[in-house]
Short mmCIF file of C-alpha atoms and ligand atoms in Angstrom, two decimals:
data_model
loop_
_atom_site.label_atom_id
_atom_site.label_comp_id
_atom_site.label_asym_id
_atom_site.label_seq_id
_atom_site.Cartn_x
_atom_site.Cartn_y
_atom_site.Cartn_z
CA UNK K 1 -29.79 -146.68 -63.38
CA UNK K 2 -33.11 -147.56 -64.95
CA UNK K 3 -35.26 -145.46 -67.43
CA UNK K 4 -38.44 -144.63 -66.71
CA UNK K 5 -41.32 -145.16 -69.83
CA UNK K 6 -44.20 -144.77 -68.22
CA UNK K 7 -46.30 -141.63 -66.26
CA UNK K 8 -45.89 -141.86 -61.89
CA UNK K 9 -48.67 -140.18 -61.74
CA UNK K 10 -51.56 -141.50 -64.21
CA UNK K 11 -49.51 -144.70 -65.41
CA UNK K 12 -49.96 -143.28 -69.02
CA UNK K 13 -46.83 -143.72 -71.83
CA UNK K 14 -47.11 -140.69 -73.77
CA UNK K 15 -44.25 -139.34 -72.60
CA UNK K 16 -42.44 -136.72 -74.61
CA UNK K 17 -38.59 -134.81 -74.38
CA UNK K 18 -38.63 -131.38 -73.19
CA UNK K 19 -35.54 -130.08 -72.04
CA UNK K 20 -32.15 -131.44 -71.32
CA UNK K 21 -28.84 -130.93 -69.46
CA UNK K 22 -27.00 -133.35 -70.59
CA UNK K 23 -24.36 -136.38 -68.57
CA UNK K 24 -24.16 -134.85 -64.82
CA UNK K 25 -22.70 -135.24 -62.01
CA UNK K 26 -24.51 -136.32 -58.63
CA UNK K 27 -25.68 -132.96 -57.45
CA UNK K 28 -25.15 -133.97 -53.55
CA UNK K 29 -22.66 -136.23 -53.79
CA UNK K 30 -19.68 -133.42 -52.29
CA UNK K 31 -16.44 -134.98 -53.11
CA UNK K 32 -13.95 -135.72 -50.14
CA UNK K 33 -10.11 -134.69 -51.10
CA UNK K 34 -9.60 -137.97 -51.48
CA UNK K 35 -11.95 -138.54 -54.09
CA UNK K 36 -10.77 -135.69 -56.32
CA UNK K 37 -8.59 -138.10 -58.48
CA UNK K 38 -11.12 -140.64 -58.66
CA UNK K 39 -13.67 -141.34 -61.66
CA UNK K 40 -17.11 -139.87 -60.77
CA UNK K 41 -20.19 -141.08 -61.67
CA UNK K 42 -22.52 -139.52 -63.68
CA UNK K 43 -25.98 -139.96 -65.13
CA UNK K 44 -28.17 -138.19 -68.17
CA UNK K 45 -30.26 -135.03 -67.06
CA UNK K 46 -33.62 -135.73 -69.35
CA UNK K 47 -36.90 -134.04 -68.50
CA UNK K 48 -39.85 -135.40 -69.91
CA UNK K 49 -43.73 -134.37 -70.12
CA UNK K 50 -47.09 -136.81 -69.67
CA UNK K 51 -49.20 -135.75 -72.43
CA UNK K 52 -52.20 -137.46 -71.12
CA UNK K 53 -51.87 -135.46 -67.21
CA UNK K 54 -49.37 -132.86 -67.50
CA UNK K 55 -46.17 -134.62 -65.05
CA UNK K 56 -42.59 -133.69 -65.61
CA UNK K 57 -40.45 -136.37 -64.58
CA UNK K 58 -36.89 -137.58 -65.49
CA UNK K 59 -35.98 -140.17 -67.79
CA UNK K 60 -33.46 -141.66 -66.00
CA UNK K 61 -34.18 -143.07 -62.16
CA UNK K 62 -30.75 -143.91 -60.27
CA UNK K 63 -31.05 -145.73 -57.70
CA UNK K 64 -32.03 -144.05 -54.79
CA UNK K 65 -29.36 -145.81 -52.31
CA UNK K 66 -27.12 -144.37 -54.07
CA UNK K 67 -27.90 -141.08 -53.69
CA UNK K 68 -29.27 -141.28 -50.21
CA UNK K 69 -27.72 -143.33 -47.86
CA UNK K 70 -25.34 -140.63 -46.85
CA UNK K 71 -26.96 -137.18 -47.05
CA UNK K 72 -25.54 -133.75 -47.23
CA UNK K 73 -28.22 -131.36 -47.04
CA UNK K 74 -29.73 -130.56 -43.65
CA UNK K 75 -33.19 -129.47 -43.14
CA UNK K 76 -31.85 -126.59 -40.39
CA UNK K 77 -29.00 -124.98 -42.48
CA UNK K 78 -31.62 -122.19 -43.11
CA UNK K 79 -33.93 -120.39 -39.79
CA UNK K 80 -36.58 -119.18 -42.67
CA UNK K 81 -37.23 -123.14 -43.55
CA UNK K 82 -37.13 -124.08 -39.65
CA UNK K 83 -39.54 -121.31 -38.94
CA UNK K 84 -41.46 -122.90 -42.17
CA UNK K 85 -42.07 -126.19 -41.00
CA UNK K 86 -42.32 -124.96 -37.39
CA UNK K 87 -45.58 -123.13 -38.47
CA UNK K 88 -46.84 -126.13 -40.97
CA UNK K 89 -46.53 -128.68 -37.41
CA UNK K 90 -48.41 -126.01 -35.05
CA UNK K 91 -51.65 -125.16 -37.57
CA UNK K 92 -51.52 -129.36 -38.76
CA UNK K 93 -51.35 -131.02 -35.64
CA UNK K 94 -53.95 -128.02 -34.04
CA UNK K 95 -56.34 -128.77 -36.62
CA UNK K 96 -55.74 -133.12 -36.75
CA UNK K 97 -53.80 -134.54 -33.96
CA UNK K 98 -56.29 -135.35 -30.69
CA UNK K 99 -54.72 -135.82 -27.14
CA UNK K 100 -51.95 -138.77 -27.52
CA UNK K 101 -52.28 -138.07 -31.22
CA UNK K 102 -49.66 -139.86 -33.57
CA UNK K 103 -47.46 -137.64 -36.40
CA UNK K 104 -45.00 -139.16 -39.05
CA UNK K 105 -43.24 -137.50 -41.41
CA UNK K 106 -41.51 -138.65 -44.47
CA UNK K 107 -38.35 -137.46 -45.34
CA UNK K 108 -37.70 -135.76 -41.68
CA UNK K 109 -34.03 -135.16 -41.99
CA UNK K 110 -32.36 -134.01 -39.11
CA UNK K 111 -35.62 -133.76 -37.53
CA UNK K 112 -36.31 -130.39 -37.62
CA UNK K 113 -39.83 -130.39 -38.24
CA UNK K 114 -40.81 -132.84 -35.51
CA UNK K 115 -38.76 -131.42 -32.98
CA UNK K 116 -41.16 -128.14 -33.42
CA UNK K 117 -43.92 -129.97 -32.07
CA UNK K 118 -44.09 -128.10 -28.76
CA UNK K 119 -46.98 -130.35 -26.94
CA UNK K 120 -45.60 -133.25 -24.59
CA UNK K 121 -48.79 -135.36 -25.39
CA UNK K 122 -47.93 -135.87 -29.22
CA UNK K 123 -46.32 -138.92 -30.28
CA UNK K 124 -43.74 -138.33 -33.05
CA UNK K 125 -41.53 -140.73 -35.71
CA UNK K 126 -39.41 -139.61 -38.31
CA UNK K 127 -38.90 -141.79 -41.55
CA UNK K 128 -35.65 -140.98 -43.56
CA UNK K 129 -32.98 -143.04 -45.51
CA UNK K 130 -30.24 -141.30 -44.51
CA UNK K 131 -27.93 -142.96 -41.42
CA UNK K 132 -25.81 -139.46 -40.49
CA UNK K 133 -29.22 -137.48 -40.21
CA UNK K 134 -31.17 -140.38 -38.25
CA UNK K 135 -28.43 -139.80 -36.20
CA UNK K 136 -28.60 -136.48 -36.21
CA UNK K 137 -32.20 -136.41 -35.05
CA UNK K 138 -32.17 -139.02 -32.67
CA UNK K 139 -29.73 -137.37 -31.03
CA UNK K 140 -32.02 -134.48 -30.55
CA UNK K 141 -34.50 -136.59 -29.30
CA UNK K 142 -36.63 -136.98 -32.22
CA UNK K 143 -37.17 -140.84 -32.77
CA UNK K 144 -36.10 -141.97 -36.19
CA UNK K 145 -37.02 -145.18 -38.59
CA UNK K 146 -34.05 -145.22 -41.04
CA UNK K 147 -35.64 -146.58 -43.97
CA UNK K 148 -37.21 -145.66 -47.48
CA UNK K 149 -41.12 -145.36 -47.05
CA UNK K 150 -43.21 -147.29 -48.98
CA UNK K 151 -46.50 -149.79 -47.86
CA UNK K 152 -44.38 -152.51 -45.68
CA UNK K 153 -42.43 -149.61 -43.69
CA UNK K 154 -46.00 -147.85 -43.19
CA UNK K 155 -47.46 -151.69 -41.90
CA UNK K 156 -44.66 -152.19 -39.58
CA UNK K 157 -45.18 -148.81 -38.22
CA UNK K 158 -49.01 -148.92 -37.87
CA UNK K 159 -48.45 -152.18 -36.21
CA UNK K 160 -46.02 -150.88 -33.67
CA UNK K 161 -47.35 -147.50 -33.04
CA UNK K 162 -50.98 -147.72 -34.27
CA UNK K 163 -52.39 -145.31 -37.23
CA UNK K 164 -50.96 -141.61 -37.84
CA UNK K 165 -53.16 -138.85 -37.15
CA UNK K 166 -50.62 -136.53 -39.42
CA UNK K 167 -48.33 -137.36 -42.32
CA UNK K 168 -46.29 -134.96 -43.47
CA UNK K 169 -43.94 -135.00 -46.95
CA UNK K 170 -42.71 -132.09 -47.63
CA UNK K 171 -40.33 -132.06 -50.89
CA UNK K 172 -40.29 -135.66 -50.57
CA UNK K 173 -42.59 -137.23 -52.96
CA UNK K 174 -40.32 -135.52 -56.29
CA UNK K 175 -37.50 -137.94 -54.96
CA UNK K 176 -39.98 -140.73 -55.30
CA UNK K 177 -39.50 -143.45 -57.85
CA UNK K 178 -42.60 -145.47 -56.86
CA UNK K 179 -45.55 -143.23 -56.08
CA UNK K 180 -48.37 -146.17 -56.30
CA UNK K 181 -45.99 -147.58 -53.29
CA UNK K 182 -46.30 -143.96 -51.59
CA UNK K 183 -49.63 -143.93 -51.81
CA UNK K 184 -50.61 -146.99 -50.53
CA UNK K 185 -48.23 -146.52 -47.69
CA UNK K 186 -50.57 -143.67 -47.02
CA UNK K 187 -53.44 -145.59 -46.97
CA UNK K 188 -51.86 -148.50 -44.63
CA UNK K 189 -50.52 -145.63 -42.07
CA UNK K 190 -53.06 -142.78 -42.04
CA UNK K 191 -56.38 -142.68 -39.81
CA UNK K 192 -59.28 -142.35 -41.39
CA UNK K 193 -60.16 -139.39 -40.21
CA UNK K 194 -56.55 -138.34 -40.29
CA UNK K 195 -54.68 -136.22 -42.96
CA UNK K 196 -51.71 -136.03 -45.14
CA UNK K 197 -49.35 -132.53 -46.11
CA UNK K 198 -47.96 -132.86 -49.13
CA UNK K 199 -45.19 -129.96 -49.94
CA UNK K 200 -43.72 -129.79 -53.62
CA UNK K 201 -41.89 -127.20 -55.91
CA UNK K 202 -44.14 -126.48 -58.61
CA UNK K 203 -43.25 -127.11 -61.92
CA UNK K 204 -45.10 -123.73 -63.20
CA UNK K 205 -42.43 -121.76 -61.87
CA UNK K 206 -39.70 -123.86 -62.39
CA UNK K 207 -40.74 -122.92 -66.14
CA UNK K 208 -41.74 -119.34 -65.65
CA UNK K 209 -38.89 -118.37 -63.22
CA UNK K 210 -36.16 -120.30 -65.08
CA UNK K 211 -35.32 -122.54 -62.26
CA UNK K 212 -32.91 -125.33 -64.15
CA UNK K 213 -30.87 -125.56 -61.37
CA UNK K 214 -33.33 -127.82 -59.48
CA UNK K 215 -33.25 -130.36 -62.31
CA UNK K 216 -31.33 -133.26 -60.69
CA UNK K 217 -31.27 -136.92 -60.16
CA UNK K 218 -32.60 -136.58 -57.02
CA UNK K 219 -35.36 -134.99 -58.17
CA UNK K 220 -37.21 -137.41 -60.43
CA UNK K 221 -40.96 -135.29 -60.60
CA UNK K 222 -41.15 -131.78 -61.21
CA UNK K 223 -44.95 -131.66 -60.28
CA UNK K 224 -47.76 -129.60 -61.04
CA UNK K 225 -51.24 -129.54 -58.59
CA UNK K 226 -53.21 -131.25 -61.87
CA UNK K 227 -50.77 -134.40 -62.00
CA UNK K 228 -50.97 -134.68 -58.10
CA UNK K 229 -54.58 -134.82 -57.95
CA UNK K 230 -54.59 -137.33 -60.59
CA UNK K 231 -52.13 -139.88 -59.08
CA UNK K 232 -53.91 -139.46 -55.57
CA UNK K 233 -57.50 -140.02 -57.36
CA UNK K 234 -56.12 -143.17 -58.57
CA UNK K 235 -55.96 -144.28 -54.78
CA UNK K 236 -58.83 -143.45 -53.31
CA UNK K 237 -57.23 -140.31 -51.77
CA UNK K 238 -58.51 -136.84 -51.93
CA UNK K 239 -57.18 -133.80 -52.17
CA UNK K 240 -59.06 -131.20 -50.13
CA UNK K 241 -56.95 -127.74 -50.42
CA UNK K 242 -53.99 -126.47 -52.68
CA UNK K 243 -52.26 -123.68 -51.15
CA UNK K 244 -49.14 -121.83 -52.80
CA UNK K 245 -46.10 -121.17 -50.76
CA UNK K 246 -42.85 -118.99 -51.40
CA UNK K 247 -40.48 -121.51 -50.59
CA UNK K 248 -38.21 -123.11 -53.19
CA UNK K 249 -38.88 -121.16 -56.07
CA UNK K 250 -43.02 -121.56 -55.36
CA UNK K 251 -44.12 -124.51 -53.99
CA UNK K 252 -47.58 -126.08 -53.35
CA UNK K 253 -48.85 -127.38 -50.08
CA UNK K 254 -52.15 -129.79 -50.65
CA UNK K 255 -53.87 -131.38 -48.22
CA UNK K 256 -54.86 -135.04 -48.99
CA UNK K 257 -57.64 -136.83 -46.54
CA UNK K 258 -58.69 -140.67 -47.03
CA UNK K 259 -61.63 -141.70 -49.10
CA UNK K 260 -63.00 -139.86 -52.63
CA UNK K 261 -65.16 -137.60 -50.59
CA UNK K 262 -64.73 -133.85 -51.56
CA UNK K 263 -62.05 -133.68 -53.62
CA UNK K 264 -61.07 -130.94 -55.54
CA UNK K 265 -61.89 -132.51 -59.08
CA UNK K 266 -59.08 -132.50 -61.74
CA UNK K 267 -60.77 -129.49 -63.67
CA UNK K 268 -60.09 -127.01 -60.81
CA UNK K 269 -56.35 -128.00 -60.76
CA UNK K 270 -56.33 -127.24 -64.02
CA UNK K 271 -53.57 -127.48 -66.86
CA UNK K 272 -51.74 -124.73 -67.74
CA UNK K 273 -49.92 -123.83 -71.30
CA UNK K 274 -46.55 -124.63 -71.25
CA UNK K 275 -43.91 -123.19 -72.89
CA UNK K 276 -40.85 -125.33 -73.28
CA UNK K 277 -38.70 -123.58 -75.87
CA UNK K 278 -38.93 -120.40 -74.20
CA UNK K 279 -37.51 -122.19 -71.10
CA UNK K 280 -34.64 -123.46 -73.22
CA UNK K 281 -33.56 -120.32 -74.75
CA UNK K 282 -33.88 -118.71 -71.76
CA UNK K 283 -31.90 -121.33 -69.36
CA UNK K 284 -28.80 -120.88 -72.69
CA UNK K 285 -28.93 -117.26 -72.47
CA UNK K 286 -28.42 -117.59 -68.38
CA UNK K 287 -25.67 -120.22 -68.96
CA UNK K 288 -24.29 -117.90 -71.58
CA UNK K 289 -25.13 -114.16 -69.42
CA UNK K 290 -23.06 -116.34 -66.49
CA UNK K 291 -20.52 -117.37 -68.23
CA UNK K 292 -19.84 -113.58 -69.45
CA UNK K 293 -20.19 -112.19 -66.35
CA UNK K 294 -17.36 -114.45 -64.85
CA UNK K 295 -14.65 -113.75 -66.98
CA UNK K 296 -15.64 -110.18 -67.25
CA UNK K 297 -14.82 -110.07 -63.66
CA UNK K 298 -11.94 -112.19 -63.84
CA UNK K 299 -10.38 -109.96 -66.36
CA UNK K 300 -10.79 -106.65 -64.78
CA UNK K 301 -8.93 -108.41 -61.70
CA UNK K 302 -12.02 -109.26 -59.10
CA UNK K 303 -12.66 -111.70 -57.18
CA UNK K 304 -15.77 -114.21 -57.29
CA UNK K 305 -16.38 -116.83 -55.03
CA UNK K 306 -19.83 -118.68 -54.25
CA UNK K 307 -22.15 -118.34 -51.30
CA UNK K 308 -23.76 -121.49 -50.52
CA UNK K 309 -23.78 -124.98 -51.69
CA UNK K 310 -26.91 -126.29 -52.30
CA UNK K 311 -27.44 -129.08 -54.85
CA UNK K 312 -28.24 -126.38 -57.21
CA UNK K 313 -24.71 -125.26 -57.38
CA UNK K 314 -23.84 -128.42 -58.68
CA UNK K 315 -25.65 -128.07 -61.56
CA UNK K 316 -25.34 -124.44 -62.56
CA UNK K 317 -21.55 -124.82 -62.31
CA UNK K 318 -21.41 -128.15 -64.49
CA UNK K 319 -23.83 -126.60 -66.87
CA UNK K 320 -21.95 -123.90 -67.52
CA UNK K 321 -18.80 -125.37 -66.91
CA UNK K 322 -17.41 -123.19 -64.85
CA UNK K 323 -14.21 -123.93 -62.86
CA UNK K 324 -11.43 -122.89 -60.51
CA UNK K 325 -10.72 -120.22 -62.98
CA UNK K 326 -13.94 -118.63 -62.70
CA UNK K 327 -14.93 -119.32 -59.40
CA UNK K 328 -12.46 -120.82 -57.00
CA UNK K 329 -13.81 -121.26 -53.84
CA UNK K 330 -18.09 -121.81 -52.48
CA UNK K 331 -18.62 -120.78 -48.21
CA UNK K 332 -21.65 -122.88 -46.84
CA UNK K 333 -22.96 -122.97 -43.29
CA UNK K 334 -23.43 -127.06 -43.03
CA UNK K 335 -20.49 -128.71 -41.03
CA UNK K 336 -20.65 -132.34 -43.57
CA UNK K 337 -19.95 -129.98 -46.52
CA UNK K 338 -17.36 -128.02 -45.93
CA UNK K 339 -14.04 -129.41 -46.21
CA UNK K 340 -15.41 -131.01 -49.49
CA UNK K 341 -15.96 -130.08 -53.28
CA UNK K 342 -18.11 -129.78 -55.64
CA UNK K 343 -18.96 -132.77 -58.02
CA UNK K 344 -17.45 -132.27 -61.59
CA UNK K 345 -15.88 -128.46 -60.86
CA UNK K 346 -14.07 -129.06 -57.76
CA UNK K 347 -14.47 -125.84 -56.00
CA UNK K 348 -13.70 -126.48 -52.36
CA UNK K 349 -16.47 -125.75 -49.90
CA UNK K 350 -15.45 -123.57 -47.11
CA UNK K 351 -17.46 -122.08 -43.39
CA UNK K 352 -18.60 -118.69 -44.26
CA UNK K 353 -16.57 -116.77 -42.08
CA UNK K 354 -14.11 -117.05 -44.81
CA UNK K 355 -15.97 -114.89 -46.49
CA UNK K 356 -14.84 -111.71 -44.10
CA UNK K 357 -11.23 -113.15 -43.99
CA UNK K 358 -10.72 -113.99 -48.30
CA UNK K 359 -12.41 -111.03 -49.07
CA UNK K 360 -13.22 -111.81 -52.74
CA UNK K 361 -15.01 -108.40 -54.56
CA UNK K 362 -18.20 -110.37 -54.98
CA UNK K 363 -19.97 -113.57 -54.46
CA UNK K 364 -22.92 -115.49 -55.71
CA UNK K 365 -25.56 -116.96 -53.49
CA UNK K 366 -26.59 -120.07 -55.53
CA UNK K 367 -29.32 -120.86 -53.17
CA UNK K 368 -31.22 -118.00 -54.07
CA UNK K 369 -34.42 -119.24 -52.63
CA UNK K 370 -32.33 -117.99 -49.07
CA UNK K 371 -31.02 -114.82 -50.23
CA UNK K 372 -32.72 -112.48 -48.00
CA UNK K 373 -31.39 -114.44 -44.98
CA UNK K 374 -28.03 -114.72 -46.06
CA UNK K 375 -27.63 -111.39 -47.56
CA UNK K 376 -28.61 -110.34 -43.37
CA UNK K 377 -26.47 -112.46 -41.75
CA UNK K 378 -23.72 -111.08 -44.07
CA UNK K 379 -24.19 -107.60 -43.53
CA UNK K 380 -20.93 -106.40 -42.10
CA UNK K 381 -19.03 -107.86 -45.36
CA UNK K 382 -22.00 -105.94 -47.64
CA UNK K 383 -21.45 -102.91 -45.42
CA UNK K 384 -17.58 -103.85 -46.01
CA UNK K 385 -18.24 -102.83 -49.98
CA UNK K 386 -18.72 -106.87 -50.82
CA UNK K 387 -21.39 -107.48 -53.24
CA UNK K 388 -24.12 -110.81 -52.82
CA UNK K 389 -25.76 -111.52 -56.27
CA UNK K 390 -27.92 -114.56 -57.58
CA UNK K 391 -28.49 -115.50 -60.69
CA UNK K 392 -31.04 -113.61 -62.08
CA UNK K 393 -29.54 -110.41 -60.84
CA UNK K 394 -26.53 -110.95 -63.02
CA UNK K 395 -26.21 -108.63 -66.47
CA UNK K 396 -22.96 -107.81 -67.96
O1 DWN L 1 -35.52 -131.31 -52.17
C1 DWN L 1 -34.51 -130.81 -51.73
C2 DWN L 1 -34.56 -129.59 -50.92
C3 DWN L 1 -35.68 -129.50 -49.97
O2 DWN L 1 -33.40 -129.25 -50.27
C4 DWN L 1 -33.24 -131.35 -51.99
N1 DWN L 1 -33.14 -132.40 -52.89
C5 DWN L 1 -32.02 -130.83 -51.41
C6 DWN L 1 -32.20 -129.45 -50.92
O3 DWN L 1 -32.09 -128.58 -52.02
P1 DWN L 1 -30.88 -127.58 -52.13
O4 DWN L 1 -29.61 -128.32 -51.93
O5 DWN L 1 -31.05 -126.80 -53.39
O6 DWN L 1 -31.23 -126.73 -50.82
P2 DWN L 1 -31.18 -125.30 -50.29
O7 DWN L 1 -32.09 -125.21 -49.15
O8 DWN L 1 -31.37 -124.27 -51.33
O9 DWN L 1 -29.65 -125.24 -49.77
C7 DWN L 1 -29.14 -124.14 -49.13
C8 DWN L 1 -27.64 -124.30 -48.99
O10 DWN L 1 -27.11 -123.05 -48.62
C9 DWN L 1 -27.28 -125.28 -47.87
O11 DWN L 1 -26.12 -126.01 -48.26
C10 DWN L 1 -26.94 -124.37 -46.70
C11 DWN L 1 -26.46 -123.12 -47.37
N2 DWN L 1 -26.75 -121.93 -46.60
C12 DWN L 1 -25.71 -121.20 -46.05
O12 DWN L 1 -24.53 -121.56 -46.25
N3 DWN L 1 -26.01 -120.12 -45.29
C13 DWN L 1 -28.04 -121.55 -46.40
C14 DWN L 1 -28.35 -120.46 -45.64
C15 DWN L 1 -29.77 -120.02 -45.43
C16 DWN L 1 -27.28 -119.71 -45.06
O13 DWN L 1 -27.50 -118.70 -44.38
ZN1 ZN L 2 -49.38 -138.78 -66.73
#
């Protein structure tokens, strides 16, 4: 673990505290039984703001082999992200991939993206660090280069496959220590008259929406459109659209083309007002409404379990501290998670079909940002008098 002093995205140092959750657990580091008895590491949860462009990063960078080489989150545990990235591949590679056309993306997972690409012509390459999902998407024919990317992966590639007529990175460049090394990468691998997608949570509604629970170590940038043109400016790359999206929390999609030609200038992505405290006070009172909630329902004899184990979970539940007690077991659709638990609380991750057999009075679907799709594929245990909540829906 390293901290981090200076700006990723304009290199400035005027870097200031914001908000804090304190020594944490790995977020998707799910614990085997065996490990349960074993000393887990952990790592300080520090957010802190460029003055000089607006970026949110955190203070402390662990070391991403660590955290990746073995991943547990799968790109096609949810249909409403496959559907997603099916639609991003069909209007991108339409509108920039010519006949024998080349497309990489960064951070391909399992492959779920690529293996939307429906015409035979395309050539396609994946880039991840994990080994289980390379394997995962090779094995559905989607060719995989297990490695970080950075400028000598991107010159190895262009030199075996020539340049790439499509990049795509989406929710890839927050786990990012070296974004310089990103960005030249880009400009090694992409045709000129190629483009780059670029898809990020943005950091506006991780304030406004009280998202806390996407703070981890993983996630070392919590960006904003402003800081993003501003580290791309400083490599001859432009940024030619910003477009919101409703996935994650609110996320940004920005398209990024070679050259300084038309970008959008820095003005237009413009710097909004934050307001920090009110985040804090806000992310204590949810801690606090949470933590009420729980026992309340523990004491008048119900039932709560979790639906869904997303990274986020990890952090609510070690935030608020929240144990067997409270909440003893989490159901999650992806086959490497259950039979584990969750760092730091130790709830054991179950299939969901537990759900219909336990029975517990109510659940809560930490990854909210899927609740309408759970909340219909659990419709007989709704109908059944079971209740689904998130977060935000929770008042005692
Ligand atoms: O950047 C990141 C994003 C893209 O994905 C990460 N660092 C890791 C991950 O974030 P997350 O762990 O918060 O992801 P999700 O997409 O909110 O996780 C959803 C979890 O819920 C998965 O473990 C699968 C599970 N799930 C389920 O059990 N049943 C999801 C759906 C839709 C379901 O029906
Ligand atoms: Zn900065």
């Amino acid at each position: 673990m390293r901290t981090r002093t200076d700006c990723r995205c304009c290199a400035g140092t005027s870097l200031t505290e914001v908000f804090s959750l304190g020594e944490q657990p790995y977020a998707n580091a799910f614990l085997t039984a065996e490990q349960l008895t074993q000393p887990e590491p952990t790592a300080p949860l520090v957010l802190m703001e460029c003055q000089d462009c607006g970026q949110v990063q955190l203070q402390h960078v662990v070391d991403g082999r660590e955290l990746y080489r073995n991943y547990s989150f799968q790109t096609s545990s949810s249909e409403f992200m496959t559907r997603h990235f099916a639609a991003l591949m069909a209007g991108n590679v339409a509108r920039y991939v010519p006949r024998g056309g080349f497309v990489v993306e960064v951070g391909s997972n399992d492959g779920t993206a690529l293996d939307s690409i429906t015409r035979p012509d395309v050539r396609r390459l994946g880039i991840d660090p994990a080994d289980n999902l390379a394997e995962i998407a090779e094995q559905r024919g989607v060719p995989t280069l297990c490695r970080f990317f950075g400028e000598d992966v991107a010159r190895e590639v262009v030199e075996q496959h020539g340049p790439a007529d499509l990049l795509v990175a989406c929710n890839v460049l927050g786990h990012c220590d070296d974004l310089d090394d990103f960005c030249r990468g880009v400009n090694a691998l992409l045709s000129p008259t190629g483009a780059l997608i670029v898809e990020v949570p943005d950091v506006r509604h991780l304030i406004e929406r009280t998202e806390f629970d996407t703070i981890y170590h993983e996630h070392l940038s919590y960006f904003s459109a402003h800081a993003l043109v501003t580290l791309f400016g400083r490599h001859a790359l432009s940024v030619e659209r910003i477009e919101p999206q409703g996935v994650h929390g609110g996320s940004i999609r920005l398209t990024v083309r070679r050259g300084s030609g038309t970008a959008l200038c820095r003005d237009s992505a413009g710097r909004a007002a934050r307001d920090w405290s009110a985040f804090n006070a806000r992310s204590l009172d949810l801690r606090t409404r949470l933590i009420h909630w729980l026992t309340e329902q523990r004491d008048l004899g119900r039932v709560v379990w979790g639906y869904g184990a997303p990274a986020k979970a990890t952090v609510l539940l070690n935030y608020a501290g929240i144990t067997n007690d409270l909440l003893p077991v989490i159901v999650d659709s992806t086959p490497t998670k259950q039979g584990r638990f969750v760092p730091g609380t130790h709830q054991p991750i179950l299939a969901p079909d537990r759900l219909r057999v336990g029975k517990p009075d109510a659940a809560i679907i930490f990854p909210w940002n899927h609740a309408t799709e759970i909340r219909s594929k659990e419709s007989e245990y709704l109908a059944a008098g079971g209740q689904l909540l998130t977060i935000h829906e929770m008042h005692s």
